[in-house]
Coordinates of N, CA and C in Angstrom, one line a residue:
M7 N 0.8 -1.2 0.0 CA 0.0 0.0 0.0 C 0.9 1.2 0.0
P8 N 0.7 2.2 -0.9 CA 1.5 3.4 -1.0 C 1.3 4.3 0.3
T9 N 2.4 4.9 0.7 CA 2.3 5.9 1.8 C 1.8 7.2 1.2
Q10 N 0.9 7.8 1.9 CA 0.3 9.1 1.5 C 0.9 10.2 2.4
L11 N 1.5 11.2 1.8 CA 2.0 12.3 2.6 C 0.9 13.3 2.7
T12 N 0.8 14.0 3.8 CA -0.2 15.0 4.0 C 0.5 16.4 4.1
G13 N -0.2 17.4 3.6 CA 0.4 18.7 3.6 C 0.0 19.4 5.0
P14 N 0.4 20.6 5.1 CA 0.1 21.3 6.3 C -1.4 21.6 6.5
T15 N -1.8 21.9 7.7 CA -3.1 22.3 7.9 C -3.2 23.8 7.4
A16 N -4.4 24.2 7.1 CA -4.6 25.6 6.6 C -4.1 26.6 7.6
A17 N -4.4 26.3 8.9 CA -3.9 27.2 10.0 C -2.4 27.3 10.0
E18 N -1.7 26.2 9.9 CA -0.2 26.1 9.9 C 0.3 27.0 8.8
F19 N -0.2 26.7 7.6 CA 0.4 27.4 6.4 C 0.0 28.9 6.5
L20 N -1.2 29.2 6.9 CA -1.6 30.6 7.0 C -0.7 31.4 8.0
T21 N -0.4 30.8 9.1 CA 0.6 31.4 10.0 C 1.9 31.6 9.4
F22 N 2.4 30.6 8.7 CA 3.7 30.7 8.0 C 3.7 31.8 7.0
M23 N 2.7 31.8 6.2 CA 2.5 32.8 5.1 C 2.5 34.2 5.6
R24 N 1.7 34.4 6.7 CA 1.6 35.7 7.2 C 3.0 36.2 7.8
A25 N 3.8 35.3 8.3 CA 5.1 35.7 8.8 C 6.0 36.2 7.7
Y26 N 5.8 35.7 6.5 CA 6.7 36.0 5.4 C 6.1 36.9 4.2
Q27 N 4.8 37.1 4.3 CA 4.2 37.7 3.1 C 4.8 39.1 2.7
D28 N 5.1 39.9 3.7 CA 5.6 41.3 3.4 C 7.0 41.2 2.8
M29 N 7.8 40.3 3.3 CA 9.2 40.2 2.7 C 9.1 39.7 1.3
V30 N 8.3 38.7 1.1 CA 8.1 38.1 -0.2 C 7.6 39.1 -1.2
F31 N 6.5 39.8 -0.8 CA 6.0 40.8 -1.8 C 6.9 41.9 -2.1
S32 N 7.6 42.5 -1.0 CA 8.5 43.6 -1.3 C 9.7 43.2 -2.1
T33 N 10.2 42.0 -1.9 CA 11.3 41.5 -2.8 C 10.8 41.3 -4.2
A34 N 9.6 40.8 -4.4 CA 9.0 40.6 -5.7 C 8.8 41.9 -6.4
S35 N 8.3 42.9 -5.6 CA 8.0 44.2 -6.2 C 9.3 44.9 -6.7
R36 N 10.4 44.8 -5.9 CA 11.6 45.3 -6.3 C 12.2 44.6 -7.6
L37 N 12.0 43.3 -7.7 CA 12.4 42.6 -8.8 C 11.7 42.9 -10.1
T38 N 10.4 43.1 -10.0 CA 9.5 43.3 -11.1 C 9.2 44.7 -11.5
G39 N 9.2 45.6 -10.4 CA 8.9 47.0 -10.6 C 7.4 47.2 -10.9
N40 N 6.6 46.2 -10.7 CA 5.2 46.2 -11.0 C 4.4 45.4 -10.0
D41 N 3.4 46.1 -9.3 CA 2.7 45.4 -8.3 C 1.9 44.1 -8.7
A42 N 1.3 44.2 -9.9 CA 0.5 43.1 -10.4 C 1.5 41.9 -10.7
Q43 N 2.6 42.1 -11.3 CA 3.6 41.0 -11.5 C 4.2 40.5 -10.2
A44 N 4.4 41.5 -9.2 CA 4.9 41.1 -7.9 C 3.9 40.2 -7.2
E45 N 2.6 40.4 -7.3 CA 1.6 39.6 -6.7 C 1.6 38.2 -7.3
D46 N 1.8 38.1 -8.7 CA 1.9 36.8 -9.3 C 3.1 36.1 -8.9
L47 N 4.2 36.8 -8.8 CA 5.5 36.1 -8.4 C 5.4 35.6 -6.9
A48 N 4.8 36.5 -6.1 CA 4.6 36.1 -4.7 C 3.7 34.8 -4.6
Q49 N 2.7 34.8 -5.4 CA 1.8 33.6 -5.3 C 2.6 32.4 -5.8
E50 N 3.4 32.5 -6.8 CA 4.2 31.3 -7.2 C 5.2 30.9 -6.1
V51 N 5.7 31.8 -5.4 CA 6.6 31.5 -4.3 C 5.9 30.7 -3.2
F52 N 4.7 31.2 -2.8 CA 4.0 30.5 -1.8 C 3.4 29.2 -2.2
L53 N 3.1 29.0 -3.5 CA 2.8 27.7 -4.0 C 3.9 26.7 -3.8
R54 N 5.1 27.2 -4.2 CA 6.3 26.3 -4.0 C 6.5 26.0 -2.5
A55 N 6.3 27.1 -1.7 CA 6.5 26.9 -0.2 C 5.5 25.8 0.3
Y56 N 4.3 25.9 -0.2 CA 3.3 24.9 0.3 C 3.8 23.5 -0.1
E57 N 4.3 23.3 -1.3 CA 4.8 22.0 -1.8 C 5.9 21.5 -0.9
H58 N 6.7 22.4 -0.4 CA 7.9 22.0 0.4 C 7.8 22.4 1.9
F59 N 6.6 22.6 2.3 CA 6.3 23.0 3.7 C 6.9 22.1 4.7
H60 N 6.9 20.8 4.4 CA 7.5 19.8 5.4 C 8.9 20.1 5.7
E61 N 9.7 20.7 4.7 CA 11.1 21.1 4.9 C 11.2 22.5 5.6
L62 N 10.3 23.4 5.2 CA 10.4 24.8 5.6 C 9.9 25.0 7.0
R63 N 9.0 24.3 7.5 CA 8.4 24.6 8.8 C 9.4 24.5 9.9
T64 N 10.5 23.7 9.7 CA 11.5 23.6 10.8 C 12.8 24.2 10.4
S65 N 12.8 24.9 9.2 CA 14.1 25.4 8.7 C 14.3 26.9 9.2
A66 N 15.5 27.1 9.8 CA 15.9 28.4 10.2 C 16.2 29.3 9.0
S67 N 16.3 28.8 7.8 CA 16.6 29.6 6.6 C 15.4 29.7 5.7
A68 N 14.2 29.5 6.2 CA 13.0 29.6 5.4 C 12.9 30.9 4.7
G69 N 13.3 32.0 5.4 CA 13.2 33.3 4.8 C 14.1 33.5 3.5
G70 N 15.3 32.9 3.6 CA 16.1 32.9 2.4 C 15.6 32.1 1.3
W71 N 15.0 31.0 1.6 CA 14.5 30.1 0.6 C 13.3 30.7 -0.1
L72 N 12.5 31.6 0.6 CA 11.3 32.2 0.1 C 11.6 33.4 -0.8
K73 N 12.8 33.9 -0.8 CA 13.0 35.1 -1.6 C 12.8 34.8 -3.1
P74 N 12.0 35.6 -3.7 CA 11.7 35.3 -5.1 C 12.9 35.6 -6.0
S75 N 13.0 34.8 -7.1 CA 14.0 35.0 -8.1 C 13.4 35.9 -9.2
P76 N 14.3 36.6 -9.9 CA 13.8 37.4 -11.0 C 13.0 36.6 -12.0
P77 N 11.9 37.1 -12.5 CA 11.2 36.4 -13.5 C 12.0 36.2 -14.8
T78 N 11.8 35.1 -15.5 CA 12.6 34.9 -16.7 C 11.7 35.1 -17.9

């Protein structure tokens, strides 16, 4: 029988996201120079964070991992 991994609860991820949302958005805004693109980039960052939350929830370097990269 395959093992099923479960993601974070909504409350866990919401707490995590609220802790980092300003940093992620401001970095994305500086990279893109456009609030709409910054929102899209921030959303992509948090989607990736959700997928890797099991690693990030205990990581002291989560803030560095979450910094957006310039769009390509």
